[in-house]
Every structure is written in C-alpha cells, then in structure tokens.
C-alpha cells in the first residue's frame, strides 16, 4: 500500500535534516552502509544526496550550498551550511509547540483528543527540561460550562438549558439534544436539536446561564442536519429582513464587521448600507447603539420602532410638573435632567430614527 504523499514528504524532510550531521560524523562512509543505518534503499539515499546538493543558506550561490565529495561508493560532506547537529527543539520552540497542542486539546469539537494528549505527553517527556514547569492553557470563558457541554455531547445526554437570545433580548428555558461542539470565531458553541424550536440551533456557550443534564439520552430526529459553518455562524438569506441605513464616516466600520448586500456613496461623507438582520428587534437596538451618526432609510417599521424607543428615553428626562399648591416654585433641581444628557437623547430620537 502506498503511503500518503504528505507522510512520505515529512519522512524525507526529517531524514534530510539529520543526514548531514550523520555523514559529518562518518566521513568516507559507504553509501550501502549509510542506507542500511538510515533504513532506506541505496537509490533513495542517492536521491537524497542529490537534493542536499542544491540546499543551503539564503543567497543560494555555489558557495552557500551543501557540498560533498564522492570517492567511488563512498561519500564525504565537505561543507555543511551550518547543519552540523541533529535537529533539536530550542526552549522557545518546545514551549510554543506545547502551548499549541494544549490549546488544540481544549478546543471544543476537536476529534481524536486522545491522540493529541498522547503526542503532548511524548513531547513534554522528551523536552521536559527545555519547557520547565507544566504549561496550563485554558480557552477564554467559563471552562466548567464548556466541559459540561462537551461531556453531554460525548455521553449522548439531553440537556435542559437557560439561554439568553441576544437577537430578541430574552431568556428562555429549552431542552436540547446535543449534536457537536464547535469553535467559531474564537467562541465555543454547542449545536443541538432544540425541542422548543423543533429545529437545529447553535447555542453560544457564554450565553447559557444554566445547564442541567437530564436522565435521558439525546434523541436527535433524522431530519436534524448540522449547519455548514464554512462562511461563519450568521448566514444572510433572502427570507431575513433587509434594512438600509444612512451612516457617517465614523460608522463605516459596520461594513467590515457585518455582511452587507449593498454599500453606496451618498451625500457628502454619508453612505447607504443595506444588510440582512435576524429580526427587527435586534436591528432596533443596533441602530440605537450607533447613535446620531446613523439614520434608518428602510423599512419604515424599523424607523418607527427606533423613534418610539428614543422618545421613551426622552420621557425619562422630562422635567416633572410643579406640585399643586407649591406657589409655582421651581421644581427640585435634583429632579431636573442634565442638559447634555437631554440633548444626546433628543439627537438619538431625531436622527437615529429618521426615515427617508
């Protein structure tokens, strides 16, 4: 059976890196003897030597390349180009490799975690003196929550979760049947069949407020198909609401952060930006967060929602009417709004909610 080309290339690279110091320690060695020591055929060794002949230091002139002399079937290295010792990891290289493997082992959804742990144990055992103290790596977020989700996926158990949905700004209780753990954009997710929605859903681990493992196995229906996340978690589609915003220069960052369907130059520094959103409730909070630098061009329903929310905010700054019988005295100054705060709220109500 032919080995994969990637494995053959890796084997050859390792052999080439150690071939020069091996030959330096054995000047004039017969090619047949060297091939036997290295576990390759004489033909393969000669091909390796031909490749080494065109390897060397940057500059790649004749004086920078590895050189050797042949005497019949014997070979001697005459210039090693600095490769005079077998390949060894430096302390920094060993530490970087250990940290990378630790991070990989902690990443949700990674298959063959046992193989990663075995490789890590071998490296730490071989390079223990170089690395020094054991290295602990943890992904950001609640490690216990991620571990509980991972255990449920691996154990095939159903879960009851309390989940915060940012798009609707609400918290709900759901029973889910986990499918797999994922790491997308630096965040951990559990993909599961949601019995409440009767569909496959993605749940961000850091938005799960409570987890209870149920005394029943996960029952995933045949129609439950995992999402294709090659393009990210959010997948704009024609059935989602389309909003159009008029933004200024300081708000142009949204065109890089969110997938936009259309970006057009408007009057002056303004741009017209159209993008799909999960629902208008999320869009309302999004526009209000942008402040007076953004106005709603469409749809009218969104503009009305933004206007109503901004008006309610303005009402919170309203000056209370004088108390009856107080002789018309001015209201308590402690109850009067700050002029700057009232102006800021008025800007949001007028500019953040305008519709064309």
Coordinates of C-alpha atoms in Angstrom, one line a residue:
X1 CA 0.0 0.0 0.0
X2 CA 1.4 3.4 -1.0
X3 CA 1.8 5.9 1.9
X4 CA 0.2 9.3 1.5
X5 CA 2.5 11.8 -0.2
X6 CA 2.3 14.2 2.8
X7 CA 3.6 11.4 5.1
X8 CA 6.4 10.5 2.6
X9 CA 7.5 14.1 2.3
X10 CA 7.5 14.5 6.1
X11 CA 9.6 11.4 6.5
X12 CA 12.1 12.6 3.9
X13 CA 12.4 16.1 5.4
X14 CA 13.2 14.6 8.8
X15 CA 15.8 12.3 7.2
X16 CA 17.4 15.1 5.3
X17 CA 17.7 17.3 8.4
X18 CA 19.6 14.5 10.2
X19 CA 21.6 13.2 7.2
X20 CA 24.2 15.9 7.1
X21 CA 25.3 15.6 10.8
X22 CA 25.2 11.8 10.3
X23 CA 27.6 12.0 7.4
X24 CA 29.8 14.5 9.1
X25 CA 30.4 12.1 11.9
X26 CA 31.3 9.3 9.4
X27 CA 33.5 10.8 6.6
X28 CA 34.1 8.4 3.7
X29 CA 31.2 6.1 4.7
X30 CA 30.0 3.7 2.1
X31 CA 26.6 4.5 0.6
X32 CA 25.3 1.0 1.2
X33 CA 26.3 1.1 4.9
X34 CA 24.6 4.5 5.3
X35 CA 21.5 3.4 3.6
X36 CA 21.3 0.4 5.9
X37 CA 21.7 2.6 9.0
X38 CA 19.0 5.0 7.8
X39 CA 16.6 2.3 6.7
X40 CA 16.3 3.4 3.1
X41 CA 17.5 1.9 -0.2
X42 CA 20.7 2.9 -1.9
X43 CA 18.7 4.5 -4.7
X44 CA 16.7 6.6 -2.2
X45 CA 19.8 7.7 -0.4
X46 CA 21.5 8.8 -3.7
X47 CA 18.3 10.8 -4.5
X48 CA 18.5 12.4 -1.0
X49 CA 22.2 13.4 -1.6
X50 CA 21.3 14.9 -5.0
X51 CA 18.6 17.0 -3.2
X52 CA 21.0 18.1 -0.5
X53 CA 23.4 19.3 -3.1
X54 CA 21.0 22.1 -4.1
X55 CA 20.2 23.0 -0.4
X56 CA 22.0 25.6 1.7
X57 CA 21.9 29.1 3.1
X58 CA 20.0 32.1 1.8
X59 CA 21.8 33.6 -1.1
X60 CA 21.8 30.3 -2.9
X61 CA 25.1 30.8 -4.7
X62 CA 27.5 27.8 -5.1
X63 CA 29.4 28.9 -2.0
X64 CA 26.2 28.8 0.1
X65 CA 25.1 25.2 -0.8
X66 CA 25.9 22.0 1.0
X67 CA 28.8 20.3 -0.7
X68 CA 30.1 16.7 -0.7
X69 CA 32.8 14.6 -2.3
X70 CA 32.3 11.1 -3.8
X71 CA 35.1 8.5 -3.9
X72 CA 33.6 5.5 -5.7
X73 CA 30.7 4.4 -3.5
X74 CA 31.9 6.5 -0.5
X75 CA 30.7 10.0 0.4
X76 CA 32.1 12.8 2.5
X77 CA 30.5 16.1 3.4
X78 CA 32.9 19.0 2.7
X79 CA 30.6 21.9 3.6
X80 CA 27.6 21.5 6.0
X81 CA 26.0 25.0 5.6
X82 CA 25.5 25.1 9.3
X83 CA 23.6 21.9 9.6
X84 CA 26.2 20.2 11.8
X85 CA 23.9 18.9 14.6
X86 CA 20.8 16.7 14.6
X87 CA 17.5 18.6 14.7
X88 CA 16.5 19.6 18.3
X89 CA 13.9 22.0 19.6
X90 CA 15.0 25.2 21.3
X91 CA 13.3 26.1 24.6
X92 CA 11.1 28.6 22.8
X93 CA 10.2 26.1 20.1
X94 CA 9.3 23.4 22.6
X95 CA 7.2 25.8 24.6
X96 CA 5.4 27.1 21.6
X97 CA 4.6 23.5 20.5
X98 CA 3.3 22.5 23.9
X99 CA 1.1 25.6 24.1
X100 CA -0.3 25.0 20.6
X101 CA -1.1 21.4 21.5
X102 CA -2.7 22.4 24.8
X103 CA -4.9 24.9 23.1
X104 CA -5.9 22.3 20.5
X105 CA -6.8 19.8 23.2
X106 CA -9.0 22.4 24.9
X107 CA -10.8 23.4 21.7
X108 CA -14.4 22.1 21.6
X109 CA -15.3 19.8 18.7
X110 CA -11.8 18.6 18.0
X111 CA -11.7 14.9 17.2
X112 CA -9.1 12.4 18.4
X113 CA -8.4 14.3 21.6
X114 CA -6.7 11.2 22.9
X115 CA -4.1 11.3 20.1
X116 CA -3.4 14.9 20.9
X117 CA -2.9 14.1 24.6
X118 CA -0.5 11.2 23.7
X119 CA 1.6 13.4 21.4
X120 CA 1.7 16.1 24.0
X121 CA 2.8 13.7 26.7
X122 CA 5.6 12.4 24.5
X123 CA 6.8 16.0 23.7
X124 CA 6.6 17.1 27.4
X125 CA 8.5 14.0 28.4
X126 CA 11.2 14.4 25.8
X127 CA 11.5 18.2 26.2
X128 CA 10.7 18.5 29.9
X129 CA 14.0 20.1 30.8
X130 CA 13.5 22.6 28.0
X131 CA 10.0 23.6 28.8
X132 CA 10.4 23.7 32.5
X133 CA 7.2 23.9 34.6
X134 CA 4.0 22.3 33.2
X135 CA 2.0 24.6 30.9
X136 CA -1.7 25.1 31.6
X137 CA -3.8 26.5 28.8
X138 CA -7.5 27.4 29.0
X139 CA -9.8 28.9 26.5
X140 CA -11.5 32.2 27.5
X141 CA -14.9 31.9 29.0
X142 CA -16.5 29.5 31.6
X143 CA -14.4 26.4 31.3
X144 CA -16.8 24.4 33.5
X145 CA -19.7 25.2 31.3
X146 CA -17.8 24.2 28.1
X147 CA -16.7 21.0 29.8
X148 CA -20.3 20.2 30.8
X149 CA -21.4 20.7 27.3
X150 CA -18.6 18.6 25.9
X151 CA -19.4 15.8 28.4
X152 CA -23.0 15.8 27.3
X153 CA -22.1 15.6 23.6
X154 CA -19.6 12.7 24.2
X155 CA -22.1 11.0 26.6
X156 CA -25.1 11.4 24.3
X157 CA -27.2 13.0 27.0
X158 CA -30.1 15.5 26.7
X159 CA -29.8 18.9 28.4
X160 CA -32.1 21.5 29.9
X161 CA -30.6 24.9 29.5
X162 CA -31.4 28.5 30.3
X163 CA -30.4 30.5 27.3
X164 CA -30.1 34.2 26.6
X165 CA -31.0 35.1 23.0
X166 CA -29.3 38.4 22.2
X167 CA -31.3 38.9 18.9
X168 CA -34.5 39.2 20.9
X169 CA -33.1 40.3 24.2
X170 CA -34.9 37.5 26.0
X171 CA -34.0 34.5 28.2
X172 CA -35.8 31.1 27.7
X173 CA -35.6 27.6 29.0
X174 CA -35.1 24.8 26.5
X175 CA -34.5 21.1 26.3
X176 CA -31.8 20.3 23.7
X177 CA -30.3 17.1 22.2
X178 CA -26.6 18.0 21.6
X179 CA -25.0 17.1 18.2
X180 CA -21.5 18.5 18.5
X181 CA -19.2 21.2 20.0
X182 CA -17.8 23.8 17.7
X183 CA -15.3 26.7 17.9
X184 CA -16.2 29.5 15.5
X185 CA -14.6 33.0 15.6
X186 CA -12.9 32.3 18.9
X187 CA -16.2 31.3 20.6
X188 CA -17.5 27.9 21.8
X189 CA -20.9 26.7 20.5
X190 CA -23.0 23.6 21.0
X191 CA -25.0 22.6 18.0
X192 CA -28.2 20.7 19.1
X193 CA -31.7 19.8 18.2
X194 CA -33.9 22.3 20.1
X195 CA -37.2 20.7 21.1
X196 CA -38.8 24.1 21.6
X197 CA -38.0 25.3 18.1
X198 CA -38.1 21.8 16.6
X199 CA -35.0 22.6 14.6
X200 CA -31.2 22.5 14.7
X201 CA -29.9 25.5 16.6
X202 CA -26.5 26.9 17.6
X203 CA -26.1 28.0 21.3
X204 CA -23.2 30.1 22.3
X205 CA -21.6 28.6 25.5
X206 CA -21.1 32.0 27.1
X207 CA -24.9 32.8 26.8
X208 CA -26.0 29.6 28.5
X209 CA -26.9 30.7 32.1
X210 CA -27.7 27.2 33.5
X211 CA -27.2 23.6 32.4
X212 CA -28.9 20.5 33.8
X213 CA -28.1 17.1 32.4
X214 CA -31.3 15.0 32.1
X215 CA -31.7 11.3 32.9
X216 CA -32.5 10.5 29.3
X217 CA -30.4 10.0 26.1
X218 CA -30.3 12.7 23.4
X219 CA -32.8 11.8 20.7
X220 CA -31.9 13.5 17.5
X221 CA -34.5 13.1 14.8
X222 CA -33.5 12.0 11.3
X223 CA -34.2 15.5 9.8
X224 CA -31.6 17.1 12.1
X225 CA -28.8 18.2 9.8
X226 CA -25.7 20.1 11.1
X227 CA -25.1 23.5 9.7
X228 CA -22.4 24.3 7.2
X229 CA -20.4 27.0 9.1
X230 CA -17.7 27.5 6.5
X231 CA -18.9 31.0 6.0
X232 CA -19.5 31.8 9.7
X233 CA -22.3 31.5 12.1
X234 CA -24.6 34.1 10.6
X235 CA -25.8 33.2 7.1
X236 CA -27.7 36.0 5.4
X237 CA -30.6 34.7 3.3
X238 CA -33.4 36.4 1.2
X239 CA -36.0 35.4 3.8
X240 CA -34.4 37.6 6.5
X241 CA -35.4 41.3 6.9
X242 CA -33.4 43.8 4.8
X243 CA -32.6 47.1 6.4
X244 CA -31.0 50.2 4.9
X245 CA -29.1 52.7 7.0
X246 CA -27.6 56.1 6.1
X247 CA -24.3 56.3 8.0
X248 CA -21.5 58.8 8.5
X249 CA -17.7 58.3 8.4
X250 CA -17.4 57.1 12.0
X251 CA -20.0 54.3 11.4
X252 CA -18.3 52.8 8.3
X253 CA -16.8 50.1 10.4
X254 CA -20.1 48.2 10.2
X255 CA -19.4 47.5 6.5
X256 CA -16.3 45.5 7.6
X257 CA -17.8 43.8 10.6
X258 CA -21.2 42.8 9.2
X259 CA -22.0 41.1 5.8
X260 CA -23.6 43.9 3.7
X261 CA -25.6 43.3 0.5
X262 CA -25.1 46.9 -0.8
X263 CA -22.9 49.9 0.0
X264 CA -23.4 53.1 -1.9
X265 CA -22.0 56.6 -1.6
X266 CA -24.5 59.2 -0.5
X267 CA -24.4 62.9 0.0
X268 CA -21.1 64.2 1.4
X269 CA -19.5 61.6 3.7
X270 CA -22.6 59.6 4.0
X271 CA -23.0 56.0 2.8
X272 CA -26.2 54.0 2.2
X273 CA -25.7 50.5 3.6
X274 CA -28.1 47.6 3.2
X275 CA -27.8 44.4 5.2
X276 CA -29.8 41.4 6.4
X277 CA -30.7 41.0 10.1
X278 CA -32.1 38.2 12.1
X279 CA -35.1 40.3 13.2
X280 CA -36.1 44.0 13.6
X281 CA -35.9 43.9 17.4
X282 CA -32.1 43.3 17.1
X283 CA -31.9 45.9 14.4
X284 CA -33.7 48.5 16.6
X285 CA -31.1 48.0 19.4
X286 CA -28.3 48.0 16.8
X287 CA -29.4 51.4 15.3
X288 CA -29.9 53.0 18.8
X289 CA -26.4 51.9 19.7
X290 CA -24.9 53.6 16.7
X291 CA -26.3 56.9 17.9
X292 CA -26.9 60.1 15.9
X293 CA -24.4 59.1 13.2
X294 CA -26.9 56.6 11.7
X295 CA -30.4 57.1 10.3
X296 CA -32.9 54.4 9.1
X297 CA -33.7 54.7 5.4
X298 CA -35.8 51.5 5.3
X299 CA -38.0 49.9 6.3
X300 CA -40.5 52.3 7.8
X301 CA -41.4 49.8 10.5
X302 CA -37.9 49.9 11.9
X303 CA -37.8 53.7 11.8
X304 CA -41.0 53.8 13.8
X305 CA -39.6 51.3 16.4
X306 CA -36.4 53.3 16.8
X307 CA -38.4 56.6 17.1
X308 CA -40.7 55.2 19.8
X309 CA -37.8 53.8 21.8
X310 CA -35.8 57.0 21.6
X311 CA -39.0 59.0 22.6
X312 CA -39.4 56.8 25.6
X313 CA -35.8 57.5 26.6
X314 CA -36.6 61.3 26.2
X315 CA -39.6 60.9 28.5
X316 CA -37.2 59.7 31.3
X317 CA -35.6 63.1 31.1
X318 CA -38.8 65.1 31.2
X319 CA -39.0 67.8 33.9
X320 CA -41.8 67.0 36.4
X321 CA -44.7 69.5 36.6
X322 CA -44.8 71.8 39.6
X323 CA -46.6 70.3 42.6
X324 CA -50.1 71.9 43.2
X325 CA -50.1 74.4 46.0
X326 CA -46.4 75.0 45.8
X327 CA -46.9 78.6 44.8
X328 CA -45.3 78.0 41.4
X329 CA -41.9 77.4 42.8
X330 CA -39.3 75.8 40.6
X331 CA -39.0 72.1 40.8
X332 CA -36.3 70.4 42.8
X333 CA -33.1 70.8 40.9
X334 CA -32.2 67.2 41.7
X335 CA -35.1 66.1 39.5
X336 CA -34.1 68.3 36.6
X337 CA -32.3 66.5 33.8
X338 CA -28.7 67.2 32.8
X339 CA -28.8 69.5 29.7
X340 CA -26.1 67.5 27.9
X341 CA -27.9 64.2 28.5
X342 CA -31.2 65.5 27.3
X343 CA -29.6 66.8 24.1
X344 CA -28.0 63.5 23.5
X345 CA -31.3 61.7 23.9
X346 CA -33.0 64.2 21.6
X347 CA -30.3 63.6 18.9
X348 CA -31.0 59.8 19.0
X349 CA -34.7 60.3 18.7
X350 CA -34.5 62.7 15.8
X351 CA -31.5 61.4 13.8
X352 CA -31.3 57.8 14.7
X353 CA -34.9 57.1 13.8
X354 CA -35.4 59.3 10.7
X355 CA -36.7 57.5 7.6
X356 CA -36.4 58.7 4.0

